[in-house]
Amino acid sequence: MASYVVNSVLNDSIRSIKSNQNDSKQKIDWNDFNYPPLIKVIHYNIEEVQPEYRLVVRSLWLSSILIVAYTLLNIIDNSIQAGYGNDGIRILYSFMFMFSFNPIQFFIFYRGYKGVVSDPYLLVLYKWVQIILILCWITFSIVDILGFNGFVVLSLLFEFLPFCGVLALFEDLIFLLIVFLSGFALFRIWNIKE
């Protein structure tokens, strides 16, 4: 008898939680494009996110902002290096990174946000793309290929171009911060939304 009462109470509470989640999902107007501020191509409102997921969504958002900062810093750093005699093709690589990394990271941010808020099915692709990106960010923070100024080249840059060395150090630290934030979000999403 006691187990029947406990089961019915648990089932009622689960049903009420699910109905509250469905009500909150239905109230979101996905056609209210309000983000990014000047372009306004997606709907984003942190207040519509359930409180336990807000930190996850904020870390996704901050990762997308940091990749913009990284690509701009990378363009400046590689332009200065090219001015001092390094390969000029590094500037082209920097622009290629800007036009590829920013949309990919923005896609990951929006996919994770919308998956957390409304449709957990969207998180399946998010999880796998995020794993690939984390591995890429770790690799790019280490190596010195194309336009990446990884930890490997820092000693050389500090010796001959100290300002570029400082910029490269900031680039690598931004990458590691992105890895931390993305890993945190991935871990929370993987454990919360199955």
Tab-separated table of C-alpha atoms in Angstrom:
chain	number	residue	atom	x	y	z
A	1	MET	CA	0.000	0.000	0.000
A	2	ALA	CA	2.779	2.425	0.900
A	3	SER	CA	4.617	1.661	-2.335
A	4	TYR	CA	1.435	2.391	-4.308
A	5	VAL	CA	1.100	5.786	-2.625
A	6	VAL	CA	4.767	6.610	-3.219
A	7	ASN	CA	4.526	5.559	-6.887
A	8	SER	CA	1.392	7.617	-7.478
A	9	VAL	CA	2.913	10.690	-5.828
A	10	LEU	CA	6.106	10.310	-7.887
A	11	ASN	CA	4.145	9.814	-11.112
A	12	ASP	CA	2.022	12.900	-10.399
A	13	SER	CA	5.085	15.024	-9.690
A	14	ILE	CA	6.843	13.766	-12.842
A	15	ARG	CA	3.737	14.551	-14.912
A	16	SER	CA	3.537	18.062	-13.466
A	17	ILE	CA	7.231	18.671	-14.182
A	18	LYS	CA	6.795	17.480	-17.772
A	19	SER	CA	3.708	19.633	-18.262
A	20	ASN	CA	5.573	22.661	-16.860
A	21	GLN	CA	8.433	21.975	-19.273
A	22	ASN	CA	6.007	21.650	-22.190
A	23	ASP	CA	4.282	24.893	-21.173
A	24	SER	CA	7.613	26.737	-21.049
A	25	LYS	CA	8.585	25.288	-24.438
A	26	GLN	CA	5.332	26.441	-26.021
A	27	LYS	CA	5.727	30.007	-24.739
A	28	ILE	CA	8.988	30.561	-26.613
A	29	ASP	CA	8.589	32.532	-29.821
A	30	TRP	CA	11.397	31.141	-31.975
A	31	ASN	CA	10.522	33.654	-34.712
A	32	ASP	CA	11.469	36.578	-32.477
A	33	PHE	CA	14.939	37.055	-33.938
A	34	ASN	CA	16.860	39.204	-31.468
A	35	TYR	CA	20.473	37.994	-31.436
A	36	PRO	CA	23.247	39.004	-32.240
A	37	PRO	CA	22.295	42.607	-31.521
A	38	LEU	CA	22.917	44.126	-34.957
A	39	ILE	CA	22.328	41.130	-37.219
A	40	LYS	CA	19.401	39.467	-35.390
A	41	VAL	CA	19.419	36.033	-37.026
A	42	ILE	CA	18.364	33.814	-34.090
A	43	HIS	CA	16.165	33.937	-31.030
A	44	TYR	CA	18.100	34.033	-27.759
A	45	ASN	CA	16.819	34.932	-24.319
A	46	ILE	CA	18.624	33.613	-21.258
A	47	GLU	CA	15.483	34.187	-19.158
A	48	GLU	CA	13.684	31.432	-21.094
A	49	VAL	CA	16.255	28.865	-20.018
A	50	GLN	CA	15.470	26.754	-16.969
A	51	PRO	CA	17.574	27.965	-14.017
A	52	GLU	CA	19.617	24.759	-13.762
A	53	TYR	CA	20.726	25.116	-17.401
A	54	ARG	CA	21.528	28.842	-17.441
A	55	LEU	CA	25.185	28.376	-16.532
A	56	VAL	CA	25.546	25.851	-19.353
A	57	VAL	CA	23.959	28.198	-21.895
A	58	ARG	CA	26.070	31.111	-20.655
A	59	SER	CA	29.241	29.058	-21.093
A	60	LEU	CA	28.162	28.198	-24.656
A	61	TRP	CA	27.485	31.877	-25.303
A	62	LEU	CA	30.842	32.944	-23.839
A	63	SER	CA	32.635	30.345	-25.977
A	64	SER	CA	31.104	31.841	-29.108
A	65	ILE	CA	32.167	35.337	-28.022
A	66	LEU	CA	35.696	34.173	-27.192
A	67	ILE	CA	36.192	32.563	-30.603
A	68	VAL	CA	35.413	35.951	-32.176
A	69	ALA	CA	38.019	37.543	-29.903
A	70	TYR	CA	40.493	34.796	-30.807
A	71	THR	CA	40.075	35.227	-34.560
A	72	LEU	CA	40.461	39.003	-34.346
A	73	LEU	CA	43.563	38.644	-32.179
A	74	ASN	CA	44.928	36.034	-34.585
A	75	ILE	CA	44.490	38.398	-37.551
A	76	ILE	CA	46.342	41.174	-35.711
A	77	ASP	CA	49.128	38.846	-34.580
A	78	ASN	CA	49.656	37.255	-37.989
A	79	SER	CA	49.565	40.653	-39.721
A	80	ILE	CA	52.339	41.900	-37.442
A	81	GLN	CA	54.334	38.705	-37.987
A	82	ALA	CA	53.934	39.060	-41.761
A	83	GLY	CA	55.127	42.651	-41.478
A	84	TYR	CA	58.288	41.394	-39.782
A	85	GLY	CA	59.045	38.870	-42.492
A	86	ASN	CA	57.018	35.744	-41.727
A	87	ASP	CA	54.922	34.228	-44.492
A	88	GLY	CA	52.178	36.581	-45.628
A	89	ILE	CA	49.891	33.634	-46.276
A	90	ARG	CA	49.295	33.554	-42.507
A	91	ILE	CA	47.007	36.565	-42.918
A	92	LEU	CA	44.889	34.651	-45.440
A	93	TYR	CA	44.744	31.697	-43.039
A	94	SER	CA	43.593	34.031	-40.280
A	95	PHE	CA	40.724	35.311	-42.399
A	96	MET	CA	39.842	31.746	-43.386
A	97	PHE	CA	39.701	30.834	-39.691
A	98	MET	CA	37.520	33.853	-38.988
A	99	PHE	CA	35.010	32.896	-41.687
A	100	SER	CA	34.947	29.233	-40.658
A	101	PHE	CA	35.407	29.101	-36.860
A	102	ASN	CA	32.951	31.847	-35.967
A	103	PRO	CA	29.977	30.286	-37.805
A	104	ILE	CA	30.823	26.807	-36.503
A	105	GLN	CA	31.062	28.008	-32.901
A	106	PHE	CA	27.884	30.075	-33.337
A	107	PHE	CA	26.111	26.972	-34.686
A	108	ILE	CA	27.284	24.990	-31.657
A	109	PHE	CA	26.089	27.732	-29.306
A	110	TYR	CA	22.636	27.898	-30.896
A	111	ARG	CA	22.283	24.135	-31.240
A	112	GLY	CA	23.143	23.660	-27.571
A	113	TYR	CA	20.890	26.534	-26.480
A	114	LYS	CA	17.876	25.378	-28.458
A	115	GLY	CA	18.465	21.753	-27.475
A	116	VAL	CA	18.568	22.624	-23.788
A	117	VAL	CA	15.532	24.891	-23.985
A	118	SER	CA	13.195	23.001	-26.278
A	119	ASP	CA	14.316	19.862	-28.107
A	120	PRO	CA	16.837	17.419	-26.581
A	121	TYR	CA	17.126	15.684	-29.966
A	122	LEU	CA	19.159	18.669	-31.197
A	123	LEU	CA	21.796	17.832	-28.599
A	124	VAL	CA	22.849	14.623	-30.370
A	125	LEU	CA	24.680	16.488	-33.155
A	126	TYR	CA	25.806	19.136	-30.676
A	127	LYS	CA	27.622	16.554	-28.547
A	128	TRP	CA	29.642	15.067	-31.393
A	129	VAL	CA	30.535	18.350	-33.076
A	130	GLN	CA	31.524	19.807	-29.704
A	131	ILE	CA	33.870	16.866	-29.033
A	132	ILE	CA	35.544	17.395	-32.410
A	133	LEU	CA	35.885	21.132	-31.775
A	134	ILE	CA	37.378	20.615	-28.317
A	135	LEU	CA	40.015	18.324	-29.816
A	136	CYS	CA	40.709	20.912	-32.543
A	137	TRP	CA	41.025	23.773	-30.028
A	138	ILE	CA	43.472	21.752	-27.916
A	139	THR	CA	45.539	20.883	-30.992
A	140	PHE	CA	45.526	24.449	-32.314
A	141	SER	CA	46.694	25.813	-28.967
A	142	ILE	CA	49.786	23.580	-29.160
A	143	VAL	CA	50.971	23.482	-32.781
A	144	ASP	CA	52.540	26.073	-35.066
A	145	ILE	CA	50.989	25.342	-38.438
A	146	LEU	CA	49.100	27.491	-40.893
A	147	GLY	CA	48.162	30.601	-38.933
A	148	PHE	CA	48.033	29.081	-35.476
A	149	ASN	CA	50.509	30.349	-32.917
A	150	GLY	CA	50.571	27.463	-30.464
A	151	PHE	CA	52.609	26.992	-27.325
A	152	VAL	CA	55.366	25.396	-29.441
A	153	VAL	CA	56.281	28.697	-31.111
A	154	LEU	CA	56.016	30.947	-28.043
A	155	SER	CA	59.697	30.810	-27.083
A	156	LEU	CA	60.723	31.771	-30.620
A	157	LEU	CA	58.222	34.616	-30.734
A	158	PHE	CA	59.250	35.949	-27.321
A	159	GLU	CA	62.885	35.904	-28.441
A	160	PHE	CA	62.466	37.736	-31.765
A	161	LEU	CA	59.017	39.388	-31.649
A	162	PRO	CA	58.038	39.862	-27.991
A	163	PHE	CA	54.785	41.686	-28.748
A	164	CYS	CA	53.699	38.868	-31.067
A	165	GLY	CA	54.679	36.420	-28.351
A	166	VAL	CA	52.349	38.139	-25.903
A	167	LEU	CA	49.533	38.123	-28.475
A	168	ALA	CA	50.165	34.442	-29.215
A	169	LEU	CA	50.101	33.664	-25.502
A	170	PHE	CA	46.717	35.393	-25.220
A	171	GLU	CA	45.499	33.407	-28.250
A	172	ASP	CA	46.513	30.134	-26.612
A	173	LEU	CA	44.954	31.098	-23.293
A	174	ILE	CA	41.712	32.006	-25.070
A	175	PHE	CA	41.741	28.591	-26.751
A	176	LEU	CA	42.229	26.879	-23.403
A	177	LEU	CA	39.413	28.925	-21.862
A	178	ILE	CA	37.161	27.917	-24.762
A	179	VAL	CA	38.138	24.278	-24.182
A	180	PHE	CA	37.272	24.607	-20.483
A	181	LEU	CA	33.905	26.303	-21.110
A	182	SER	CA	32.968	23.940	-23.930
A	183	GLY	CA	34.012	20.918	-21.905
A	184	PHE	CA	31.973	22.109	-18.940
A	185	ALA	CA	28.887	22.629	-21.113
A	186	LEU	CA	29.355	19.285	-22.844
A	187	PHE	CA	29.757	17.486	-19.513
A	188	ARG	CA	26.620	19.081	-18.049
A	189	ILE	CA	24.554	18.479	-21.176
A	190	TRP	CA	25.785	14.904	-21.480
A	191	ASN	CA	24.835	14.152	-17.879
A	192	ILE	CA	21.583	16.104	-17.688
A	193	LYS	CA	20.015	15.454	-21.074
A	194	GLU	CA	20.184	11.791	-22.015
